[in-house]
XYZ file of C-alpha atoms in Angstrom:
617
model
C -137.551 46.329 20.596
C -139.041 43.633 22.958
C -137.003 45.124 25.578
C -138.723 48.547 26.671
C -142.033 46.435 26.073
C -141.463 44.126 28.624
C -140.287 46.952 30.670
C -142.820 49.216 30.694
C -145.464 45.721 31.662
C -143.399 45.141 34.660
C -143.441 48.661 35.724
C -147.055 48.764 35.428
C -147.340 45.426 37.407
C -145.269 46.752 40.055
C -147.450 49.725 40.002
C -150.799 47.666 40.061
C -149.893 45.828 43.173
C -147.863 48.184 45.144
C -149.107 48.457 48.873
C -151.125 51.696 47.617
C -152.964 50.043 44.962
C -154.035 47.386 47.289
C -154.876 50.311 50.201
C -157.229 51.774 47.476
C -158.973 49.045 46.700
C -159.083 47.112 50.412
C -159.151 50.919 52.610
C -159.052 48.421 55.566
C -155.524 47.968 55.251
C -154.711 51.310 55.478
C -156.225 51.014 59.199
C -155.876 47.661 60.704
C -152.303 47.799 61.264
C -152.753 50.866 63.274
C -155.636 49.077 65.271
C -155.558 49.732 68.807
C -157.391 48.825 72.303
C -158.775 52.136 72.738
C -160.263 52.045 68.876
C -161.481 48.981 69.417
C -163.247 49.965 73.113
C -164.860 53.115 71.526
C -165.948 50.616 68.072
C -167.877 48.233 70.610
C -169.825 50.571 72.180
C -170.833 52.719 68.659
C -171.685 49.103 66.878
C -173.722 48.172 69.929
C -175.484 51.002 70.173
C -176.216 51.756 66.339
C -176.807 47.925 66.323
C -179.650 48.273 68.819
C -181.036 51.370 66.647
C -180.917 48.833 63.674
C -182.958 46.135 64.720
C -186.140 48.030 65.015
C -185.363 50.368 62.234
C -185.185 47.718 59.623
C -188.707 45.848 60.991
C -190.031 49.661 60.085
C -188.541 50.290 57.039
C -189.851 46.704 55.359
C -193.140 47.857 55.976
C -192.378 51.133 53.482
C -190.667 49.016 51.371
C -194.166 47.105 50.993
C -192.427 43.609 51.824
C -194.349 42.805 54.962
C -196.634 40.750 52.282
C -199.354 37.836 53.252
C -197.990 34.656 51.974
C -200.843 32.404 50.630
C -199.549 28.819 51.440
C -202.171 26.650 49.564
C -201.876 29.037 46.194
C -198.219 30.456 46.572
C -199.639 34.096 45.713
C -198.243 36.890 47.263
C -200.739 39.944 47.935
C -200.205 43.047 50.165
C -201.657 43.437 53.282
C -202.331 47.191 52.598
C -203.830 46.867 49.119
C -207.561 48.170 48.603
C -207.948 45.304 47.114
C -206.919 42.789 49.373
C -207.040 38.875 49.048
C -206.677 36.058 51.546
C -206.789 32.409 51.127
C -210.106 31.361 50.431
C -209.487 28.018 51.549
C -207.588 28.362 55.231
C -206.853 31.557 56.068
C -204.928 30.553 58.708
C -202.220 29.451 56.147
C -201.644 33.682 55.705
C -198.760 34.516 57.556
C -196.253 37.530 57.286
C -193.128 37.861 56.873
C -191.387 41.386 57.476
C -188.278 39.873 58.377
C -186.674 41.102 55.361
C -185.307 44.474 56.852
C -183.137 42.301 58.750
C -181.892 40.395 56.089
C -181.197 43.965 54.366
C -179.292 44.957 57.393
C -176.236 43.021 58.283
C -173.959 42.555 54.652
C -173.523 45.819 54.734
C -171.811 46.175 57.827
C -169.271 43.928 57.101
C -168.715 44.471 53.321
C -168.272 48.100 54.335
C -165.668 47.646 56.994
C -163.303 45.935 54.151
C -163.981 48.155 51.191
C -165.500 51.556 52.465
C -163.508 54.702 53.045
C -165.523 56.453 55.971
C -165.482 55.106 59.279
C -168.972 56.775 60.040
C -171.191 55.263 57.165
C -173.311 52.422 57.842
C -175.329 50.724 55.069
C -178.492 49.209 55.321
C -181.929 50.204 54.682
C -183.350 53.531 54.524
C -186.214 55.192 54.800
C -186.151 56.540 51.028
C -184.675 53.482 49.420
C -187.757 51.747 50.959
C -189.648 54.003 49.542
C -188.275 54.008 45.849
C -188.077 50.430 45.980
C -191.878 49.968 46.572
C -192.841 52.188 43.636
C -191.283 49.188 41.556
C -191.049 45.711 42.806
C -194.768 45.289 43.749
C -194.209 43.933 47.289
C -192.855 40.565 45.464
C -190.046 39.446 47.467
C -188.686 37.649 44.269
C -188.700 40.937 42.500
C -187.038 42.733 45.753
C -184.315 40.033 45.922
C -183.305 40.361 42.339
C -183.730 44.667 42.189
C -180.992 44.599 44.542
C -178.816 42.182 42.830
C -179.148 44.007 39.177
C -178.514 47.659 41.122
C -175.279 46.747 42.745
C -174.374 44.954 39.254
C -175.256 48.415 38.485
C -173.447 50.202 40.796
C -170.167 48.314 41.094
C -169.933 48.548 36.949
C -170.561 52.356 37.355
C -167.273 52.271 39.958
C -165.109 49.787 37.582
C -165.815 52.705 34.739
C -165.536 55.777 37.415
C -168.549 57.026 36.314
C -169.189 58.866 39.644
C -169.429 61.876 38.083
C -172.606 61.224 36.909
C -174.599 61.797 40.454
C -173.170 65.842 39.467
C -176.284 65.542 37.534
C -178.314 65.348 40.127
C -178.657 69.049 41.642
C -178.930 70.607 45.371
C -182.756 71.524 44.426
C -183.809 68.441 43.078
C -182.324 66.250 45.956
C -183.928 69.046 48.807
C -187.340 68.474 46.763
C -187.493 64.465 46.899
C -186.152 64.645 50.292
C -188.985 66.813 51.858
C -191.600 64.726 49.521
C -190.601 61.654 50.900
C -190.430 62.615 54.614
C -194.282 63.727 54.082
C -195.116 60.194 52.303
C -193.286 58.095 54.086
C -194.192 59.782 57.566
C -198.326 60.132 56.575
C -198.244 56.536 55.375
C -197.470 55.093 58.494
C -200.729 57.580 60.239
C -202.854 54.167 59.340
C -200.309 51.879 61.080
C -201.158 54.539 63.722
C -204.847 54.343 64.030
C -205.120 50.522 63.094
C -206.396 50.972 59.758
C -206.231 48.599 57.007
C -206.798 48.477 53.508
C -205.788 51.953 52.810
C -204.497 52.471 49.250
C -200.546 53.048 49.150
C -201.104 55.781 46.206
C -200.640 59.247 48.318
C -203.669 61.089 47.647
C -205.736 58.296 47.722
C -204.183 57.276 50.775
C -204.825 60.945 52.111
C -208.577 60.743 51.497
C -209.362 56.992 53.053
C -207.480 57.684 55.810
C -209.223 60.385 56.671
C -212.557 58.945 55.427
C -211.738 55.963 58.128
C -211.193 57.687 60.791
C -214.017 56.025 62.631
C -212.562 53.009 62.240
C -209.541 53.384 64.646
C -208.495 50.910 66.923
C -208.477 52.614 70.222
C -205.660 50.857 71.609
C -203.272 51.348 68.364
C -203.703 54.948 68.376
C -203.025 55.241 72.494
C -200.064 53.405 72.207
C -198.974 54.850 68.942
C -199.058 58.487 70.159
C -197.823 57.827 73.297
C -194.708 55.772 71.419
C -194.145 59.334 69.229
C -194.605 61.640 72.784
C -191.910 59.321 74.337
C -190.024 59.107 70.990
C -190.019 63.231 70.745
C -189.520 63.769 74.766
C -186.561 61.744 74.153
C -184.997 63.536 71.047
C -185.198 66.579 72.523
C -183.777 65.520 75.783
C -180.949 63.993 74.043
C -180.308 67.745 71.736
C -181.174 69.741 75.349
C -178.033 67.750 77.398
C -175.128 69.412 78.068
C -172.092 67.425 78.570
C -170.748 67.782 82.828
C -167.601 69.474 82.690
C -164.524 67.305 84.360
C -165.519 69.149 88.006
C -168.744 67.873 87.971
C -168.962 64.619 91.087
C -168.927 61.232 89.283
C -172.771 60.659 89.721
C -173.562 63.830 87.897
C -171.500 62.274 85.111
C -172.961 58.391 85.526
C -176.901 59.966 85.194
C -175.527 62.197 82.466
C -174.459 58.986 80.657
C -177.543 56.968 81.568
C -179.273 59.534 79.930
C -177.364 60.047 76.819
C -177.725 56.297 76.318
C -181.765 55.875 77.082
C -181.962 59.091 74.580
C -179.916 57.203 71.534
C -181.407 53.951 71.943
C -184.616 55.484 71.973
C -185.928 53.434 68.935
C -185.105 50.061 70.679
C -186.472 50.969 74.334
C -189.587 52.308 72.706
C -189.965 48.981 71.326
C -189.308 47.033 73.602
C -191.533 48.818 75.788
C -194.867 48.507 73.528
C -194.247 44.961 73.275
C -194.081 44.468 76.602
C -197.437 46.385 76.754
C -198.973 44.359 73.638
C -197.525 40.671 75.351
C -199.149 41.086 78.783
C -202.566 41.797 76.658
C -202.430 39.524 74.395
C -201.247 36.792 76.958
C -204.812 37.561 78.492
C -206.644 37.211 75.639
C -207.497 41.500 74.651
C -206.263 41.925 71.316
C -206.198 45.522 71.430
C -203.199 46.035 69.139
C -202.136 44.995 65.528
C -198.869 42.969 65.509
C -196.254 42.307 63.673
C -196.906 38.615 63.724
C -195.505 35.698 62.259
C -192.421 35.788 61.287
C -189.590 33.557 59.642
C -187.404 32.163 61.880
C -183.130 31.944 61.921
C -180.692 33.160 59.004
C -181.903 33.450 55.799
C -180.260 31.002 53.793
C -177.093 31.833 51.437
C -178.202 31.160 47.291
C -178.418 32.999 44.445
C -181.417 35.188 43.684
C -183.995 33.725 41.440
C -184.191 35.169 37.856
C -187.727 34.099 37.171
C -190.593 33.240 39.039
C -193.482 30.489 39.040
C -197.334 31.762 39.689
C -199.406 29.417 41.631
C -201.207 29.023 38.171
C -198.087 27.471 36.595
C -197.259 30.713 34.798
C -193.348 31.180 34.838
C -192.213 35.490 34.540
C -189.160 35.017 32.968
C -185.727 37.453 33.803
C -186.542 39.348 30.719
C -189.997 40.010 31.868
C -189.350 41.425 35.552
C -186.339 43.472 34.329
C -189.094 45.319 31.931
C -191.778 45.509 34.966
C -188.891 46.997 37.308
C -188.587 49.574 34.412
C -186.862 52.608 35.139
C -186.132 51.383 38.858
C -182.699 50.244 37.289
C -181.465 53.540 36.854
C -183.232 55.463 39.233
C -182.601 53.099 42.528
C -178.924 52.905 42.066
C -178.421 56.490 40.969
C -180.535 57.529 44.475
C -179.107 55.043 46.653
C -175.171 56.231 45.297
C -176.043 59.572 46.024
C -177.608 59.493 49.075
C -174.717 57.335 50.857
C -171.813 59.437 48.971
C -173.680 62.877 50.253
C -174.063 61.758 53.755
C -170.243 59.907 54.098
C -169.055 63.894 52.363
C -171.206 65.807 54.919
C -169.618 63.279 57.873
C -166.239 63.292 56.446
C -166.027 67.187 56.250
C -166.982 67.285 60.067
C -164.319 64.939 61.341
C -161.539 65.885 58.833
C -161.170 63.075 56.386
C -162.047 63.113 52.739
C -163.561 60.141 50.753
C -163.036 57.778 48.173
C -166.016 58.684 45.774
C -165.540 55.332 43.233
C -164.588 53.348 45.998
C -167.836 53.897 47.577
C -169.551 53.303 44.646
C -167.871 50.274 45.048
C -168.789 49.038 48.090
C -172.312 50.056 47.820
C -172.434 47.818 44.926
C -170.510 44.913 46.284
C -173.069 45.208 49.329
C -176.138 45.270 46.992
C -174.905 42.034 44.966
C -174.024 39.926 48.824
C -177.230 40.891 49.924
C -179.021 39.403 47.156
C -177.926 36.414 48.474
C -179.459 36.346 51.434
C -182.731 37.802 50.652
C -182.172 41.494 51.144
C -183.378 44.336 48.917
C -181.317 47.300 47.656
C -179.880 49.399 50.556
C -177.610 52.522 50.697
C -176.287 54.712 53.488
C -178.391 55.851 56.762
C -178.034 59.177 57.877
C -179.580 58.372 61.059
C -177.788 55.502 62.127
C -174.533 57.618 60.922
C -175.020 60.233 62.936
C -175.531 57.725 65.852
C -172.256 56.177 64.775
C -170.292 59.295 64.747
C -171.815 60.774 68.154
C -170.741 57.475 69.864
C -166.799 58.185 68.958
C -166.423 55.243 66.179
C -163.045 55.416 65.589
C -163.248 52.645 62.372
C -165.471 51.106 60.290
C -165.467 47.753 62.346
C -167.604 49.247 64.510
C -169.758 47.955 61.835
C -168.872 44.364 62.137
C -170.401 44.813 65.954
C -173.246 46.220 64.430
C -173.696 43.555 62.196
C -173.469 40.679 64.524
C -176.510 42.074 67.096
C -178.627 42.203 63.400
C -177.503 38.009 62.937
C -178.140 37.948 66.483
C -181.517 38.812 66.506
C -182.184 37.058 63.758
C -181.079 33.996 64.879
C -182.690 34.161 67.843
C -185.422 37.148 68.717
C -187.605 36.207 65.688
C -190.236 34.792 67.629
C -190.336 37.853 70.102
C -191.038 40.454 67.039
C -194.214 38.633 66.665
C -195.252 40.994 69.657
C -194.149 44.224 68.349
C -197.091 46.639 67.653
C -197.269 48.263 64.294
C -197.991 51.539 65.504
C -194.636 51.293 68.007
C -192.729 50.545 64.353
C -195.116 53.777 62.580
C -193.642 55.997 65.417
C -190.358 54.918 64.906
C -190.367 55.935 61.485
C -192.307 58.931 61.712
C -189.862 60.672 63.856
C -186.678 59.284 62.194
C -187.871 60.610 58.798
C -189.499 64.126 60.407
C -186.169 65.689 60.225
C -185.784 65.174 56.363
C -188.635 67.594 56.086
C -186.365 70.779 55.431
C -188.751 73.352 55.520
C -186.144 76.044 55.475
C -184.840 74.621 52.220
C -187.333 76.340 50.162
C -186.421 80.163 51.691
C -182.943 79.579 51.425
C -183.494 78.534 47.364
C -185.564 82.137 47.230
C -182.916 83.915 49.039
C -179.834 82.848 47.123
C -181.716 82.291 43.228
C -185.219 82.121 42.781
C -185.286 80.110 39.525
C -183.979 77.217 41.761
C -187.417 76.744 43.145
C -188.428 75.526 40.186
C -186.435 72.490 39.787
C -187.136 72.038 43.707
C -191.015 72.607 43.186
C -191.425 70.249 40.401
C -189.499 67.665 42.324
C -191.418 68.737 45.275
C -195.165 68.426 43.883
C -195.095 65.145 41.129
C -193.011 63.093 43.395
C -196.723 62.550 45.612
C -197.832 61.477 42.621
C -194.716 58.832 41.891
C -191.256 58.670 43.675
C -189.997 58.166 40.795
C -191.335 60.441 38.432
C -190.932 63.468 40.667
C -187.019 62.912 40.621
C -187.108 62.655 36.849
C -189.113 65.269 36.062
C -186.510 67.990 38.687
C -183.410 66.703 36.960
C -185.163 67.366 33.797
C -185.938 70.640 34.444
C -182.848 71.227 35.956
C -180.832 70.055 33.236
C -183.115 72.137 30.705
C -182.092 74.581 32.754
C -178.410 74.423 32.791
C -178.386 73.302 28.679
C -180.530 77.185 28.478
C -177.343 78.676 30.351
C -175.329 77.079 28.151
C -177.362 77.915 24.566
C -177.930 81.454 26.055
C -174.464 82.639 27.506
C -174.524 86.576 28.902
C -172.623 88.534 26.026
C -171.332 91.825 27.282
C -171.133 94.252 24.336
C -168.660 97.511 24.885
C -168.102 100.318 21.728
C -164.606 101.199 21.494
C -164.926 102.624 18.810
C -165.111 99.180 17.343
C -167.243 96.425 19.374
C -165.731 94.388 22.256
C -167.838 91.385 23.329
C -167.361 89.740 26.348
C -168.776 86.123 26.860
C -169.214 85.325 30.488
C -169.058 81.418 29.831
C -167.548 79.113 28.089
C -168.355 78.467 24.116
C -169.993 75.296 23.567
C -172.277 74.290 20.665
C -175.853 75.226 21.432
C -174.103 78.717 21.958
C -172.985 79.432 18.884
C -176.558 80.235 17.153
C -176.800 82.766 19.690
C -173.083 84.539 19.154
C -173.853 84.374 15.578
C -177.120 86.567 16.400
C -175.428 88.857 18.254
C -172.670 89.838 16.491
C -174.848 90.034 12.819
C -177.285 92.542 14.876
C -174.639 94.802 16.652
C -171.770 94.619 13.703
C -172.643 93.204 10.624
C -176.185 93.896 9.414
C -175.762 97.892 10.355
C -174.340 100.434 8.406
C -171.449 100.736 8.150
C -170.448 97.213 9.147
C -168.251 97.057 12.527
C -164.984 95.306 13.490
C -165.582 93.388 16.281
C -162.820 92.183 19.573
C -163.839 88.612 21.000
C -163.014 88.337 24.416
C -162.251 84.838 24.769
C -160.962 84.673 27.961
C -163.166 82.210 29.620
C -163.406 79.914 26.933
C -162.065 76.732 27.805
C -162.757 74.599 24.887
C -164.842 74.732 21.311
C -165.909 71.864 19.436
C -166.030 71.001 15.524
C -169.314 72.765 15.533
C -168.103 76.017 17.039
C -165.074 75.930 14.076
C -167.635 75.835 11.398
C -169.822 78.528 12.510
C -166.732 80.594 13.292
C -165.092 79.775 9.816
C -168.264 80.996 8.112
C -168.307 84.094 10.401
C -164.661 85.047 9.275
C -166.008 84.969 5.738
C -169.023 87.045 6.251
C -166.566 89.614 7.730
C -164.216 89.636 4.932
C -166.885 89.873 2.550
C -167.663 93.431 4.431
C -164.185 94.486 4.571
C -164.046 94.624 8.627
C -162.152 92.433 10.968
C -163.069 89.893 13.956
C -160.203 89.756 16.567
C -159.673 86.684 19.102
C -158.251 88.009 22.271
C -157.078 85.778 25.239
C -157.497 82.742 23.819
C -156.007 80.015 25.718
C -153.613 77.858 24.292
C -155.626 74.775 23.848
C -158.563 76.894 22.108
C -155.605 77.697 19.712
C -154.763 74.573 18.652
C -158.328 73.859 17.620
C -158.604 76.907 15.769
C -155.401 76.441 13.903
C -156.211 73.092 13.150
C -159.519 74.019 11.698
C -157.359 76.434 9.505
C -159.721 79.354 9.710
C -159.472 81.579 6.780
C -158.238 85.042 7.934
C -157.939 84.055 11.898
C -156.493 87.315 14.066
C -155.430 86.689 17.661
C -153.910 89.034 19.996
C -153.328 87.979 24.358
C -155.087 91.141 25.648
C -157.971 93.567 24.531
C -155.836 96.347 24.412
C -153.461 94.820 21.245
C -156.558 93.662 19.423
C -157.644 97.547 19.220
C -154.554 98.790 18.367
C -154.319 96.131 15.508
C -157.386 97.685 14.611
C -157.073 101.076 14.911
C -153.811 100.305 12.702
C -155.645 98.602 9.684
C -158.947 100.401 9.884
C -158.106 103.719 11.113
C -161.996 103.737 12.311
C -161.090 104.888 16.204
C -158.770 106.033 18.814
C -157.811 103.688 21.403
C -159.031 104.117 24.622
C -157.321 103.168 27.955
C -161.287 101.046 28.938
C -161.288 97.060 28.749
């Protein structure tokens, strides 16, 4: 007996580590043997140039995060620069120093988890302009909090692979997703207007931040809104010369094709040059004294160092907040972070995949998300997810594999390692630009016509979404996939019953019968057969049901006996064979099944003798 035991382990041994076991779970393998000179030529140059569209990206994006923070050395109290009510040291204020360094740290695991265990060569992972977002609605600009948010979410998210419970981001709907997208484009983009015109102390709540900006207008720093307008004209000129450029056809003389290159190249490093360019601007003022520009400022220097996260924290007043106590203040960040980081990366590597003819592995990027979020908790990063951006870069620059994100990952060390001290001379309102025109395009505005075009009941799920998510992030995307998932559960309680008299009744459901649906069958049939006079027999088209439950059985067995007790008949017809089984197991009293309409009247017409059978369905 032992014997087909043992067997059937070593067969599923084999099975587990055959070479396509391993290729699913390490999708490198299934491409580094094939590696070539010419993939590797055409990886350099897309790592280098979404590496250089990184760098400055991620300084951005830990300002929306809210991590930039002031860092009080002589009480070890963290407050937020942007808070309207904003502390410094009392003692030396000089002590205050900032630290937005942490987009970097987000910035690099990612790109070389991902080349190991991720299935698109487009994707990069890092941070985003919406994960930034969502991530400052819960960890309160407390770097301890950040650190340990992204640990628990890709604890979160790798679990959620392990258990293939991808299918959960289904969930989520078109509307709801279009809704939080266009909200966040307008929050993100208007919050960085201040960054703009040099204002501080503006509240980070959006309405509130709507009215003091505008109230403190007067109080722009003329140099911070020159340079940050003419960092967005140059940004925008740019963009649109890039979209505008049309590729010299093989004819064209060689320098036609060189300044067609040059120009191509300026266009997608845009970001950097910008950059680079207002900081060159800010240095040669500041290096004579006019301080016409907020900086970036002081920032941490080299590689953040490689530990654990810290599950508690110690207040400067001795107080300790233990694990148990931030993992109630982050809330319902733990499901909402993870869920909208997983679906934003998996719906960008889909869209990518679909244009260059590959298809993903959806739990294997669930994976690697996750793997990436845990890493990066050990080097100081918060949560992260896929850039659509920086994709888009990726794939327009011919990446052939994902090690062009290994390249990209190396300029991020890089520049940590060595450019810290040069980002203390990057203007804020070069890094607001930045971010206002890579999040301007997430502002769909044709989203909301094409939801009224196609079904106008969408736009509620997308309004809802839409209107409390500038109230909270967070809230807004709970409140659409409620809606939308009262929605669907309606279509489900309330299925379309089409009701044809042959004579005797013929009812047609148009969906499948679940539960919730079977107070509304019961209505229908008592109204049209059973509670007139005379009683009528009655034809169930069951054709696409797919399934009943215990529930259904009940409700059905009771209808067979209210039937009987009238002396007509109800007739299953088409039921599939699965639906049989249940039914037969349930051992309804009475049960009558034909395969078509047409034998269910004739069965009919045969016992009752109440009609002729007609040739209609």
């Amino acid at each position: 007996m032992m014997e087909p035991l043992v067997g059937s382990l070593r067969e599923r041994a084999t099975s587990s580590c055959s070479c396509r076991t391993l290729q699913s779970w390490f999708p490198v393998l299934s491409w580094l043997p094939h590696y070539n000179l010419r993939w590797l030529q055409m990886d350099l140059v897309a790592g280098l140039t979404v590496g250089l569209t990184t760098v400055p990206q991620a300084l951005a994006y830990a300002e929306v995060a809210g991590l930039p923070v002031q860092v009080c050395m002589c009480e070890r109290e963290r407050y937020h620069s942007d808070c309207p009510i904003y502390l410094v040291c009392h003692l030396d204020p000089s002590l205050c120093v900032l630290d937005p360094q942490y987009g970097l740290y987000s910035a690099f695991m990612g790109c070389f988890i991902y080349c190991v265990f991720g299935t698109s060569k487009d994707v990069t992972l890092g941070p985003t302009a919406i994960m930034s977002l969502l991530c400052a609605s819960y960890m309160g600009s407390d770097p301890v909090y950040a650190v340990l948010l992204s640990f628990l979410c890709g604890s979160i998210q790798a679990a959620m692979a392990i258990l293939r419970l991808g299918f959960l981001l289904d969930f989520i709907s078109y509307p709801v997703i279009k809704g939080f997208t266009c909200a966040a484009a307008i929050t993100i983009g208007f919050g960085q207007v201040k960054n703009i015109f040099g204002l501080k102390n503006i509240p980070q709540q959006f309405v509130l931040q709507v009215y003091y900006t505008f109230h403190r207008i007067p109080e722009a720093r003329l140099g911070d809104v020159v340079l940050g307008l003419s960092c967005l004209a140059l940004l925008v000129s740019l963009t649109w010369m890039k979209t505008d450029l049309v590729s010299p056809s093989p004819e064209h003389p060689t320098y036609v094709k060189v300044a067609h290159g040059l120009v191509w190249g300026c266009a997608t490093i845009r970001n950097v040059l910008v950059v680079i360019m207002a900081s060159c601007v800010a240095f040669s003022f500041e290096i004579s004294n006019h301080h016409y520009f907020t900086l970036t400022g002081q920032t941490a220097k080299g590689l953040p160092p490689f530990k654990p996260p810290a599950f508690s924290e110690t207040k400067a007043n001795g107080t300790i907040i233990y694990f148990k106590e931030i993992v109630l203040d982050l809330g319902g960040g733990l499901a909402v972070i993870p869920l909208m980081g997983l679906l934003e990366s998996i719906a960008i590597s889909k869209a990518f995949g679909s244009q260059n003819g590959y298809r993903i592995d959806t739990n294997q990027e669930l994976f690697a998300i996750g793997l990436t979020n845990i890493m990066g908790s050990f080097v100081s990063a918060y949560p992260v997810t896929g850039s659509f951006g920086r994709t888009a870069v990726n794939s327009q620059t011919g990446v052939c594999t994902p090690a062009g994100g290994v390249v990209t990952g190396v300029i991020v060390l890089l520049s940590l390692a060595f450019l810290m001290p040069v980002f203390y001379y990057i203007p804020k309102a070069s890094l607001a630009a930045v971010i206002i025109c890579a999040v301007a395009p997430m502002a769909d505005w044709r989203a909301p016509l094409q939801l009224w075009r196609v079904r106008k009941l969408d736009l509620l799920p997308f309004m809802v979404t839409f209107l409390v998510s500038f109230w909270e992030v967070q809230y807004g995307i709970v409140g659409g996939v409620l809606v939308s998932g009262a929605m669907l559960l309606y279509h489900m309680a309330r299925p379309h019953i089409e009701v044809h008299d042959h004579g005797v009744l013929v009812m047609d459901l148009d969906s499948g019968l679940n539960f919730p649906a079977t107070e509304h069958l019961n209505q229908v049939i008592y109204s049209q057969a059973l509670h007139v006079s005379p009683p009528r027999c009655v034809v169930l088209n069951c054709h696409h049901i797919s399934s009943v439950d215990c529930t259904v059985v009940h409700e059905l067995k009771d209808l067979l006996k209210q039937f009987r007790l009238r002396n007509v008949s109800l007739v299953f017809s088409g039921l599939k064979n699965s639906v049989l089984e249940v039914l037969l197991a349930g051992d309804l009293p009475g049960l009558k099944y034909t395969d078509s309409i047409e034998t269910a009247l004739q069965i009919l017409s045969d016992f009752h003798g109440a009609f002729q059978p007609t040739n209609e369905d």
